[in-house]
Amino acid sequence: MTPYARRGVHGQTVEALARRVLSGDLPEGSTLDLVALQSELDVSLTALRESLKVLAAKGMVDARQKRGTFVRSRSDWNLLDADVLRWQFESDRTTDADSALLRNLAEVRGIIEPAAVRLAAERRTDADLAALDAAVDAMGQDGSDAAHAVEADLAFHRALLAATHNELLERMEMVIESGLAYRDRIVHSSPHSEDPVPAHRAVLDAVRDRDPRAAEAAMRALLDQAGRDLDRIGGSPEIGGSPDIGDSPGIGDSSDDTERPTRQ
């Protein structure tokens, strides 16, 4: 996903407006003074209106006759939108809502990724394995900086969702990746985090062996480690690993261990 700030004046205006909303400079319910914003951002009124249309499409602002353009309640925002997620995690202000969002995303990962890895173990192709191998190898490179480690981790989880060969699960990358990138920037910048390679390697080995149960167990262990890392460095209190949902079957689970045909 290319951030709006890399898309010229229009994109920079969208970014500036979004960050003002997230920072509270433009609080929920407030009516926007378009003339003042036009002057402050040094853009044309047309450019400002076009940028506000982007935020309107994401549920962040709206326009009404007699009231004008106003900031909508957070409950109206499209929180699953990749840009809205990114803006929240890049905000300089940390609020209870932001902490709750990170907890929510951790819970979403705990539900989606263990189920997704079961499908990946059943459906993975050689190309999928190559992508996962490359990501783990990159993760383990000596001397790599935090940015490199973050990108390698994102590549692994992206490849894992792709290995499910389920288009809807693949689209969940947008939700998972924003929270994961934020967590990774905190964790990989700290000297106190656990080595992530063994946990990721365990997931990869189970997927390679086409063992859904082992893959799910390895993923839950990985998520638990991720929660411990955050707790250890105080990145986000009270965020743990995967939710405890017992031994209920996951997506792709069957009532027995009979091997089903798989795609190569």
JSON list of C-alpha atoms in Angstrom, two decimals, residues 35-43:
[
{"chain": "A", "resi": 35, "resn": "VAL", "atom": "CA", "xyz": [-11.40, 28.84, 4.37]},
{"chain": "A", "resi": 36, "resn": "ALA", "atom": "CA", "xyz": [-9.05, 28.66, 7.37]},
{"chain": "A", "resi": 37, "resn": "LEU", "atom": "CA", "xyz": [-7.91, 25.13, 6.44]},
{"chain": "A", "resi": 38, "resn": "GLN", "atom": "CA", "xyz": [-7.29, 26.22, 2.86]},
{"chain": "A", "resi": 39, "resn": "SER", "atom": "CA", "xyz": [-5.03, 28.98, 4.11]},
{"chain": "A", "resi": 40, "resn": "GLU", "atom": "CA", "xyz": [-3.23, 26.84, 6.70]},
{"chain": "A", "resi": 41, "resn": "LEU", "atom": "CA", "xyz": [-2.54, 24.01, 4.27]},
{"chain": "A", "resi": 42, "resn": "ASP", "atom": "CA", "xyz": [-1.80, 26.39, 1.38]},
{"chain": "A", "resi": 43, "resn": "VAL", "atom": "CA", "xyz": [-3.97, 24.54, -1.11]}
]
